[in-house]
Amino acid sequence: MTYPAAENRFAIIGGGASGSMVLAYLTRNATKDSLAGVTFDLFDPNGFGCGGIAYGKALPGMVLNSVRTEMSPWDGPAFRDHFNVHAAHTFEARGAGGYLDFLQQETLWAIKQLRQAGAQINLHRTAVTPEQHGDKFALVDPDGKAATPPLPAKRIVLAAGYGPNPHFADLKPYAGNGYIHSLYDGFDPAVMDGPRRKTVAFLGSGPALYDFVNAINDDLDSLDLVVISPSGAPMGTRDLSIEGSETRITPFNMLAAGQATCEALTEAVKKDIRIAQERGATNRRIGLDIVRNLGPALAAMDEEEAIAFRNSPLVAQLRHWATPIPVESARRLQTFSPRFVQQRLRPEDISLKRGRFEIAAPDGTLHADFIVNGTGHGRHNAPALEALKKAGLARVDPKTGVLATDEGGIALAPSGLLCLGPAVHPGTDGMESFAPGAEAIAAHIHRTAAAARAPAFVRTNAPPNRQQMTAVPA
Ligand SMILES: Cc1cc2nc3c(=O)[nH]c(=O)nc-3n(C[C@H](O)[C@H](O)[C@H](O)COP(=O)(O)OP(=O)(O)OC[C@H]3O[C@@H](n4cnc5c(N)ncnc54)[C@H](O)[C@@H]3O)c2cc1C
């Protein structure tokens, strides 16, 4: 008996950068007919390959934070080469005319390759949520209809991306009066135009701040910029002259056994930083490699202590170091001569009075015409992931702050659904950091598909001489 072809099926939920990267890795081992009889159902309400939040929702002027060679980990120079030939801008645009075009082209190419390898690809322009039915999962659309036959957990890949920005949601009633909740959700920079000089209070000093200054109009005289954030400082800039020759560091003290308290781990990490700096490592390298290893270090600690360390100023600083921004973005910010205010702002510090915002700051009241929230999106609060958490099919690991997984880092606990992207990644986000997960998922899909196509045979208790062979489904 062969396993029915219709059931040699996989679903990928979410066609942002991560979902598309899985397709790119799938093409690596897809030879002629290797995927015959295999069906892929690809889901995204915005179209698979839409670029997701980072590239699909980028405004003109928003630039890549990573360098060209980091943006196509499945084929090192592919984006660099595309950029040199096709880019419509002199700078690395994240959206149209830049990386978005490349990602769409790679997705279409991957789909073509997989079809040539015999796969059937079904594109569904809808959102779906996995719902458990016995030992399988139905993928249910917003009308409550199942979009595919029920599938085992290990045939479903979730790449739903960041969820809606949860910070300062209390300020949403001010939308329309100068409060902008998200740059990536229909923000029109023209609202800030006008004859009078305006003051903008920007909340957060991470990459979104640089997206904002890169996206707003060139009329520099019309804006006073106040940046309010816990660090009260701009981000570091990328130094491309040394990045190429950086070598990885291993934070031995952080990883050594026995760092049970926040204080002990802080001391260990500071020691690692000192040693690495003495050996000439850059802050970017130090930030990247310490943050990369946070998962195991946090897992070895008591919960309360792990949470305290994860939220400490030291980790905030390391995350900043790990993601320096391009020099051009830093220069663009400086043209606004921003004033930085160090404050962990709360919604109750803000009020709207006679058409202007009043912000209670440490050195007195600040006034602003606009407040722009640039404090980031939730790692695992995409609606589909929220639904899984509610149904007990996924849970947040309090120590790492991301969804708990098996040892391999991709199968959600306890459901076993495969997951990729910020929801399961305790380190620094980016194409390069998600690549190992995408590669592992693609390898798993090939293995599972091949096992179902050429089933293993086992002996049953059949009489001698008439040994019956039975297929073992994957
Ligand atoms: C503003 C910003 C800039 C960034 N810049 C860079 C950069 O320059 N370089 C870099 O390497 N990294 C960058 N990053 C990191 C970035 O997170 C990753 O590179 C990548 O974009 C994450 O992609 P994703 O597919 O996991 O998530 P997303 O981009 O959020 O995509 C998720 C997709 O899933 C779909 N979806 C959600 N729920 C469902 C559902 N239930 N059913 C079907 N579909 C669903 C959504 O429509 C969306 O298209 C940036 C991140 C942000 C937020």
PDB file of N, CA, C and O in Angstrom, residues 253-318:
ATOM      1  N   ASN A 253      32.088  32.772  30.151  1.00  0.00           N
ATOM      2  CA  ASN A 253      31.652  33.008  31.532  1.00  0.00           C
ATOM      3  C   ASN A 253      30.133  32.943  31.640  1.00  0.00           C
ATOM      4  O   ASN A 253      29.589  32.407  32.591  1.00  0.00           O
ATOM      5  N   MET A 254      29.443  33.504  30.632  1.00  0.00           N
ATOM      6  CA  MET A 254      27.981  33.464  30.651  1.00  0.00           C
ATOM      7  C   MET A 254      27.475  32.022  30.569  1.00  0.00           C
ATOM      8  O   MET A 254      26.504  31.655  31.220  1.00  0.00           O
ATOM      9  N   LEU A 255      28.149  31.207  29.751  1.00  0.00           N
ATOM     10  CA  LEU A 255      27.667  29.844  29.525  1.00  0.00           C
ATOM     11  C   LEU A 255      28.124  28.855  30.608  1.00  0.00           C
ATOM     12  O   LEU A 255      27.619  27.734  30.674  1.00  0.00           O
ATOM     13  N   ALA A 256      29.064  29.295  31.454  1.00  0.00           N
ATOM     14  CA  ALA A 256      29.555  28.382  32.502  1.00  0.00           C
ATOM     15  C   ALA A 256      28.414  28.045  33.455  1.00  0.00           C
ATOM     16  O   ALA A 256      27.519  28.858  33.684  1.00  0.00           O
ATOM     17  N   ALA A 257      28.454  26.836  33.985  1.00  0.00           N
ATOM     18  CA  ALA A 257      27.385  26.413  34.903  1.00  0.00           C
ATOM     19  C   ALA A 257      27.425  27.268  36.166  1.00  0.00           C
ATOM     20  O   ALA A 257      28.463  27.838  36.520  1.00  0.00           O
ATOM     21  N   GLY A 258      26.274  27.391  36.826  1.00  0.00           N
ATOM     22  CA  GLY A 258      26.252  28.014  38.141  1.00  0.00           C
ATOM     23  C   GLY A 258      25.866  29.486  38.162  1.00  0.00           C
ATOM     24  O   GLY A 258      25.938  30.124  39.201  1.00  0.00           O
ATOM     25  N   GLN A 259      25.457  30.046  36.999  1.00  0.00           N
ATOM     26  CA  GLN A 259      25.030  31.455  36.996  1.00  0.00           C
ATOM     27  C   GLN A 259      23.533  31.501  37.297  1.00  0.00           C
ATOM     28  O   GLN A 259      22.723  31.765  36.430  1.00  0.00           O
ATOM     29  N   ALA A 260      23.179  31.244  38.550  1.00  0.00           N
ATOM     30  CA  ALA A 260      21.762  31.042  38.860  1.00  0.00           C
ATOM     31  C   ALA A 260      21.005  32.348  39.076  1.00  0.00           C
ATOM     32  O   ALA A 260      19.796  32.402  38.916  1.00  0.00           O
ATOM     33  N   THR A 261      21.701  33.412  39.434  1.00  0.00           N
ATOM     34  CA  THR A 261      20.980  34.659  39.734  1.00  0.00           C
ATOM     35  C   THR A 261      21.273  35.719  38.674  1.00  0.00           C
ATOM     36  O   THR A 261      22.288  35.647  37.961  1.00  0.00           O
ATOM     37  N   CYS A 262      20.389  36.715  38.624  1.00  0.00           N
ATOM     38  CA  CYS A 262      20.548  37.821  37.673  1.00  0.00           C
ATOM     39  C   CYS A 262      21.891  38.504  37.924  1.00  0.00           C
ATOM     40  O   CYS A 262      22.631  38.831  36.992  1.00  0.00           O
ATOM     41  N   GLU A 263      22.209  38.677  39.220  1.00  0.00           N
ATOM     42  CA  GLU A 263      23.453  39.362  39.580  1.00  0.00           C
ATOM     43  C   GLU A 263      24.674  38.567  39.076  1.00  0.00           C
ATOM     44  O   GLU A 263      25.590  39.138  38.471  1.00  0.00           O
ATOM     45  N   ALA A 264      24.640  37.239  39.318  1.00  0.00           N
ATOM     46  CA  ALA A 264      25.785  36.412  38.919  1.00  0.00           C
ATOM     47  C   ALA A 264      25.942  36.423  37.396  1.00  0.00           C
ATOM     48  O   ALA A 264      27.060  36.539  36.873  1.00  0.00           O
ATOM     49  N   LEU A 265      24.809  36.314  36.692  1.00  0.00           N
ATOM     50  CA  LEU A 265      24.900  36.290  35.225  1.00  0.00           C
ATOM     51  C   LEU A 265      25.364  37.651  34.701  1.00  0.00           C
ATOM     52  O   LEU A 265      26.147  37.730  33.745  1.00  0.00           O
ATOM     53  N   THR A 266      24.888  38.731  35.331  1.00  0.00           N
ATOM     54  CA  THR A 266      25.314  40.075  34.919  1.00  0.00           C
ATOM     55  C   THR A 266      26.832  40.192  35.047  1.00  0.00           C
ATOM     56  O   THR A 266      27.515  40.677  34.128  1.00  0.00           O
ATOM     57  N   GLU A 267      27.357  39.749  36.168  1.00  0.00           N
ATOM     58  CA  GLU A 267      28.808  39.821  36.380  1.00  0.00           C
ATOM     59  C   GLU A 267      29.547  38.993  35.327  1.00  0.00           C
ATOM     60  O   GLU A 267      30.546  39.412  34.762  1.00  0.00           O
ATOM     61  N   ALA A 268      29.015  37.756  35.070  1.00  0.00           N
ATOM     62  CA  ALA A 268      29.659  36.872  34.087  1.00  0.00           C
ATOM     63  C   ALA A 268      29.670  37.515  32.702  1.00  0.00           C
ATOM     64  O   ALA A 268      30.684  37.484  31.988  1.00  0.00           O
ATOM     65  N   VAL A 269      28.536  38.125  32.333  1.00  0.00           N
ATOM     66  CA  VAL A 269      28.444  38.741  31.000  1.00  0.00           C
ATOM     67  C   VAL A 269      29.387  39.940  30.915  1.00  0.00           C
ATOM     68  O   VAL A 269      30.085  40.137  29.910  1.00  0.00           O
ATOM     69  N   LYS A 270      29.447  40.727  31.998  1.00  0.00           N
ATOM     70  CA  LYS A 270      30.343  41.895  31.976  1.00  0.00           C
ATOM     71  C   LYS A 270      31.800  41.453  31.795  1.00  0.00           C
ATOM     72  O   LYS A 270      32.572  42.099  31.099  1.00  0.00           O
ATOM     73  N   LYS A 271      32.111  40.322  32.417  1.00  0.00           N
ATOM     74  CA  LYS A 271      33.471  39.774  32.281  1.00  0.00           C
ATOM     75  C   LYS A 271      33.718  39.378  30.810  1.00  0.00           C
ATOM     76  O   LYS A 271      34.772  39.687  30.237  1.00  0.00           O
ATOM     77  N   ASP A 272      32.727  38.683  30.220  1.00  0.00           N
ATOM     78  CA  ASP A 272      32.857  38.293  28.808  1.00  0.00           C
ATOM     79  C   ASP A 272      33.036  39.528  27.918  1.00  0.00           C
ATOM     80  O   ASP A 272      33.830  39.507  26.972  1.00  0.00           O
ATOM     81  N   ILE A 273      32.288  40.580  28.232  1.00  0.00           N
ATOM     82  CA  ILE A 273      32.390  41.805  27.418  1.00  0.00           C
ATOM     83  C   ILE A 273      33.805  42.387  27.535  1.00  0.00           C
ATOM     84  O   ILE A 273      34.433  42.736  26.531  1.00  0.00           O
ATOM     85  N   ARG A 274      34.288  42.448  28.781  1.00  0.00           N
ATOM     86  CA  ARG A 274      35.635  43.008  29.008  1.00  0.00           C
ATOM     87  C   ARG A 274      36.691  42.232  28.218  1.00  0.00           C
ATOM     88  O   ARG A 274      37.505  42.797  27.493  1.00  0.00           O
ATOM     89  N   ILE A 275      36.608  40.891  28.344  1.00  0.00           N
ATOM     90  CA  ILE A 275      37.610  40.042  27.674  1.00  0.00           C
ATOM     91  C   ILE A 275      37.539  40.250  26.158  1.00  0.00           C
ATOM     92  O   ILE A 275      38.556  40.431  25.478  1.00  0.00           O
ATOM     93  N   ALA A 276      36.307  40.240  25.635  1.00  0.00           N
ATOM     94  CA  ALA A 276      36.143  40.374  24.180  1.00  0.00           C
ATOM     95  C   ALA A 276      36.649  41.737  23.705  1.00  0.00           C
ATOM     96  O   ALA A 276      37.305  41.829  22.657  1.00  0.00           O
ATOM     97  N   GLN A 277      36.361  42.784  24.489  1.00  0.00           N
ATOM     98  CA  GLN A 277      36.820  44.124  24.079  1.00  0.00           C
ATOM     99  C   GLN A 277      38.348  44.202  24.112  1.00  0.00           C
ATOM    100  O   GLN A 277      38.965  44.790  23.220  1.00  0.00           O
ATOM    101  N   GLU A 278      38.941  43.572  25.138  1.00  0.00           N
ATOM    102  CA  GLU A 278      40.417  43.581  25.214  1.00  0.00           C
ATOM    103  C   GLU A 278      41.024  42.867  24.004  1.00  0.00           C
ATOM    104  O   GLU A 278      42.117  43.201  23.554  1.00  0.00           O
ATOM    105  N   ARG A 279      40.293  41.869  23.488  1.00  0.00           N
ATOM    106  CA  ARG A 279      40.817  41.135  22.319  1.00  0.00           C
ATOM    107  C   ARG A 279      40.461  41.818  21.010  1.00  0.00           C
ATOM    108  O   ARG A 279      40.656  41.266  19.931  1.00  0.00           O
ATOM    109  N   GLY A 280      39.830  42.983  21.109  1.00  0.00           N
ATOM    110  CA  GLY A 280      39.558  43.784  19.913  1.00  0.00           C
ATOM    111  C   GLY A 280      38.227  43.501  19.233  1.00  0.00           C
ATOM    112  O   GLY A 280      37.992  43.963  18.113  1.00  0.00           O
ATOM    113  N   ALA A 281      37.332  42.738  19.883  1.00  0.00           N
ATOM    114  CA  ALA A 281      36.030  42.473  19.254  1.00  0.00           C
ATOM    115  C   ALA A 281      35.192  43.752  19.226  1.00  0.00           C
ATOM    116  O   ALA A 281      35.301  44.588  20.128  1.00  0.00           O
ATOM    117  N   THR A 282      34.376  43.887  18.194  1.00  0.00           N
ATOM    118  CA  THR A 282      33.520  45.073  18.107  1.00  0.00           C
ATOM    119  C   THR A 282      32.296  44.881  18.995  1.00  0.00           C
ATOM    120  O   THR A 282      31.914  43.746  19.319  1.00  0.00           O
ATOM    121  N   ASN A 283      31.665  45.991  19.352  1.00  0.00           N
ATOM    122  CA  ASN A 283      30.457  45.898  20.169  1.00  0.00           C
ATOM    123  C   ASN A 283      29.358  45.129  19.434  1.00  0.00           C
ATOM    124  O   ASN A 283      28.581  44.400  20.045  1.00  0.00           O
ATOM    125  N   ARG A 284      29.277  45.276  18.107  1.00  0.00           N
ATOM    126  CA  ARG A 284      28.258  44.537  17.349  1.00  0.00           C
ATOM    127  C   ARG A 284      28.456  43.027  17.530  1.00  0.00           C
ATOM    128  O   ARG A 284      27.526  42.286  17.816  1.00  0.00           O
ATOM    129  N   ARG A 285      29.715  42.591  17.358  1.00  0.00           N
ATOM    130  CA  ARG A 285      30.004  41.160  17.478  1.00  0.00           C
ATOM    131  C   ARG A 285      29.677  40.658  18.882  1.00  0.00           C
ATOM    132  O   ARG A 285      29.080  39.603  19.075  1.00  0.00           O
ATOM    133  N   ILE A 286      30.065  41.464  19.888  1.00  0.00           N
ATOM    134  CA  ILE A 286      29.833  41.073  21.279  1.00  0.00           C
ATOM    135  C   ILE A 286      28.323  40.965  21.526  1.00  0.00           C
ATOM    136  O   ILE A 286      27.828  39.985  22.073  1.00  0.00           O
ATOM    137  N   GLY A 287      27.576  41.996  21.080  1.00  0.00           N
ATOM    138  CA  GLY A 287      26.118  41.991  21.273  1.00  0.00           C
ATOM    139  C   GLY A 287      25.479  40.794  20.588  1.00  0.00           C
ATOM    140  O   GLY A 287      24.689  40.052  21.175  1.00  0.00           O
ATOM    141  N   LEU A 288      25.856  40.565  19.317  1.00  0.00           N
ATOM    142  CA  LEU A 288      25.273  39.458  18.538  1.00  0.00           C
ATOM    143  C   LEU A 288      25.494  38.115  19.221  1.00  0.00           C
ATOM    144  O   LEU A 288      24.573  37.310  19.386  1.00  0.00           O
ATOM    145  N   ASP A 289      26.759  37.861  19.623  1.00  0.00           N
ATOM    146  CA  ASP A 289      27.100  36.527  20.112  1.00  0.00           C
ATOM    147  C   ASP A 289      26.606  36.288  21.533  1.00  0.00           C
ATOM    148  O   ASP A 289      26.311  35.143  21.892  1.00  0.00           O
ATOM    149  N   ILE A 290      26.518  37.336  22.339  1.00  0.00           N
ATOM    150  CA  ILE A 290      25.967  37.129  23.677  1.00  0.00           C
ATOM    151  C   ILE A 290      24.452  36.926  23.572  1.00  0.00           C
ATOM    152  O   ILE A 290      23.902  35.986  24.151  1.00  0.00           O
ATOM    153  N   VAL A 291      23.786  37.749  22.779  1.00  0.00           N
ATOM    154  CA  VAL A 291      22.327  37.621  22.637  1.00  0.00           C
ATOM    155  C   VAL A 291      21.968  36.273  22.004  1.00  0.00           C
ATOM    156  O   VAL A 291      20.998  35.634  22.377  1.00  0.00           O
ATOM    157  N   ARG A 292      22.793  35.821  21.051  1.00  0.00           N
ATOM    158  CA  ARG A 292      22.569  34.533  20.389  1.00  0.00           C
ATOM    159  C   ARG A 292      22.544  33.379  21.410  1.00  0.00           C
ATOM    160  O   ARG A 292      21.834  32.409  21.254  1.00  0.00           O
ATOM    161  N   ASN A 293      23.357  33.512  22.455  1.00  0.00           N
ATOM    162  CA  ASN A 293      23.474  32.441  23.450  1.00  0.00           C
ATOM    163  C   ASN A 293      22.599  32.653  24.680  1.00  0.00           C
ATOM    164  O   ASN A 293      22.737  31.929  25.664  1.00  0.00           O
ATOM    165  N   LEU A 294      21.720  33.660  24.614  1.00  0.00           N
ATOM    166  CA  LEU A 294      20.886  33.958  25.789  1.00  0.00           C
ATOM    167  C   LEU A 294      19.991  32.783  26.168  1.00  0.00           C
ATOM    168  O   LEU A 294      19.785  32.511  27.351  1.00  0.00           O
ATOM    169  N   GLY A 295      19.421  32.095  25.130  1.00  0.00           N
ATOM    170  CA  GLY A 295      18.455  31.006  25.371  1.00  0.00           C
ATOM    171  C   GLY A 295      18.968  29.997  26.388  1.00  0.00           C
ATOM    172  O   GLY A 295      18.360  29.832  27.461  1.00  0.00           O
ATOM    173  N   PRO A 296      20.101  29.316  26.116  1.00  0.00           N
ATOM    174  CA  PRO A 296      20.611  28.324  27.062  1.00  0.00           C
ATOM    175  C   PRO A 296      20.958  28.929  28.418  1.00  0.00           C
ATOM    176  O   PRO A 296      20.728  28.305  29.461  1.00  0.00           O
ATOM    177  N   ALA A 297      21.508  30.160  28.428  1.00  0.00           N
ATOM    178  CA  ALA A 297      21.883  30.772  29.716  1.00  0.00           C
ATOM    179  C   ALA A 297      20.635  31.010  30.562  1.00  0.00           C
ATOM    180  O   ALA A 297      20.622  30.731  31.767  1.00  0.00           O
ATOM    181  N   LEU A 298      19.565  31.506  29.942  1.00  0.00           N
ATOM    182  CA  LEU A 298      18.329  31.793  30.692  1.00  0.00           C
ATOM    183  C   LEU A 298      17.673  30.496  31.160  1.00  0.00           C
ATOM    184  O   LEU A 298      17.140  30.420  32.270  1.00  0.00           O
ATOM    185  N   ALA A 299      17.730  29.471  30.289  1.00  0.00           N
ATOM    186  CA  ALA A 299      17.079  28.198  30.628  1.00  0.00           C
ATOM    187  C   ALA A 299      17.678  27.600  31.893  1.00  0.00           C
ATOM    188  O   ALA A 299      16.989  26.918  32.655  1.00  0.00           O
ATOM    189  N   ALA A 300      18.956  27.874  32.153  1.00  0.00           N
ATOM    190  CA  ALA A 300      19.625  27.274  33.315  1.00  0.00           C
ATOM    191  C   ALA A 300      19.344  28.041  34.614  1.00  0.00           C
ATOM    192  O   ALA A 300      19.818  27.660  35.673  1.00  0.00           O
ATOM    193  N   MET A 301      18.569  29.137  34.533  1.00  0.00           N
ATOM    194  CA  MET A 301      18.348  29.972  35.735  1.00  0.00           C
ATOM    195  C   MET A 301      16.973  29.748  36.342  1.00  0.00           C
ATOM    196  O   MET A 301      16.076  29.206  35.701  1.00  0.00           O
ATOM    197  N   ASP A 302      16.790  30.222  37.576  1.00  0.00           N
ATOM    198  CA  ASP A 302      15.455  30.254  38.163  1.00  0.00           C
ATOM    199  C   ASP A 302      14.618  31.257  37.376  1.00  0.00           C
ATOM    200  O   ASP A 302      15.148  32.253  36.875  1.00  0.00           O
ATOM    201  N   GLU A 303      13.300  30.984  37.367  1.00  0.00           N
ATOM    202  CA  GLU A 303      12.434  31.797  36.508  1.00  0.00           C
ATOM    203  C   GLU A 303      12.510  33.302  36.817  1.00  0.00           C
ATOM    204  O   GLU A 303      12.727  34.123  35.934  1.00  0.00           O
ATOM    205  N   GLU A 304      12.365  33.634  38.100  1.00  0.00           N
ATOM    206  CA  GLU A 304      12.332  35.062  38.474  1.00  0.00           C
ATOM    207  C   GLU A 304      13.635  35.762  38.092  1.00  0.00           C
ATOM    208  O   GLU A 304      13.636  36.884  37.596  1.00  0.00           O
ATOM    209  N   GLU A 305      14.718  35.061  38.329  1.00  0.00           N
ATOM    210  CA  GLU A 305      16.038  35.634  38.049  1.00  0.00           C
ATOM    211  C   GLU A 305      16.233  35.778  36.538  1.00  0.00           C
ATOM    212  O   GLU A 305      16.802  36.760  36.078  1.00  0.00           O
ATOM    213  N   ALA A 306      15.740  34.786  35.777  1.00  0.00           N
ATOM    214  CA  ALA A 306      15.869  34.848  34.310  1.00  0.00           C
ATOM    215  C   ALA A 306      15.093  36.046  33.767  1.00  0.00           C
ATOM    216  O   ALA A 306      15.582  36.784  32.891  1.00  0.00           O
ATOM    217  N   ILE A 307      13.882  36.254  34.302  1.00  0.00           N
ATOM    218  CA  ILE A 307      13.057  37.382  33.828  1.00  0.00           C
ATOM    219  C   ILE A 307      13.769  38.702  34.151  1.00  0.00           C
ATOM    220  O   ILE A 307      13.838  39.615  33.322  1.00  0.00           O
ATOM    221  N   ALA A 308      14.318  38.790  35.375  1.00  0.00           N
ATOM    222  CA  ALA A 308      15.014  40.023  35.782  1.00  0.00           C
ATOM    223  C   ALA A 308      16.197  40.289  34.851  1.00  0.00           C
ATOM    224  O   ALA A 308      16.421  41.418  34.406  1.00  0.00           O
ATOM    225  N   PHE A 309      16.934  39.233  34.483  1.00  0.00           N
ATOM    226  CA  PHE A 309      18.103  39.425  33.619  1.00  0.00           C
ATOM    227  C   PHE A 309      17.664  39.837  32.208  1.00  0.00           C
ATOM    228  O   PHE A 309      18.223  40.758  31.611  1.00  0.00           O
ATOM    229  N   ARG A 310      16.632  39.131  31.706  1.00  0.00           N
ATOM    230  CA  ARG A 310      16.148  39.425  30.343  1.00  0.00           C
ATOM    231  C   ARG A 310      15.705  40.890  30.208  1.00  0.00           C
ATOM    232  O   ARG A 310      15.856  41.493  29.164  1.00  0.00           O
ATOM    233  N   ASN A 311      15.139  41.451  31.306  1.00  0.00           N
ATOM    234  CA  ASN A 311      14.650  42.834  31.262  1.00  0.00           C
ATOM    235  C   ASN A 311      15.680  43.842  31.764  1.00  0.00           C
ATOM    236  O   ASN A 311      15.360  45.018  31.958  1.00  0.00           O
ATOM    237  N   SER A 312      16.907  43.400  31.983  1.00  0.00           N
ATOM    238  CA  SER A 312      17.899  44.314  32.584  1.00  0.00           C
ATOM    239  C   SER A 312      18.439  45.300  31.545  1.00  0.00           C
ATOM    240  O   SER A 312      18.430  45.030  30.343  1.00  0.00           O
ATOM    241  N   PRO A 313      18.931  46.459  32.006  1.00  0.00           N
ATOM    242  CA  PRO A 313      19.529  47.440  31.082  1.00  0.00           C
ATOM    243  C   PRO A 313      20.700  46.844  30.307  1.00  0.00           C
ATOM    244  O   PRO A 313      20.940  47.207  29.160  1.00  0.00           O
ATOM    245  N   LEU A 314      21.408  45.884  30.914  1.00  0.00           N
ATOM    246  CA  LEU A 314      22.558  45.275  30.223  1.00  0.00           C
ATOM    247  C   LEU A 314      22.100  44.552  28.952  1.00  0.00           C
ATOM    248  O   LEU A 314      22.708  44.693  27.883  1.00  0.00           O
ATOM    249  N   VAL A 315      21.008  43.782  29.060  1.00  0.00           N
ATOM    250  CA  VAL A 315      20.513  43.059  27.872  1.00  0.00           C
ATOM    251  C   VAL A 315      19.984  44.056  26.833  1.00  0.00           C
ATOM    252  O   VAL A 315      20.194  43.883  25.625  1.00  0.00           O
ATOM    253  N   ALA A 316      19.319  45.131  27.316  1.00  0.00           N
ATOM    254  CA  ALA A 316      18.836  46.156  26.370  1.00  0.00           C
ATOM    255  C   ALA A 316      20.025  46.729  25.596  1.00  0.00           C
ATOM    256  O   ALA A 316      19.969  46.905  24.373  1.00  0.00           O
ATOM    257  N   GLN A 317      21.125  46.984  26.318  1.00  0.00           N
ATOM    258  CA  GLN A 317      22.309  47.553  25.659  1.00  0.00           C
ATOM    259  C   GLN A 317      22.915  46.569  24.646  1.00  0.00           C
ATOM    260  O   GLN A 317      23.276  46.941  23.526  1.00  0.00           O
ATOM    261  N   LEU A 318      22.964  45.279  25.042  1.00  0.00           N
ATOM    262  CA  LEU A 318      23.532  44.274  24.133  1.00  0.00           C
ATOM    263  C   LEU A 318      22.694  44.151  22.862  1.00  0.00           C
ATOM    264  O   LEU A 318      23.224  43.978  21.760  1.00  0.00           O
TER     265      LEU A 318
END
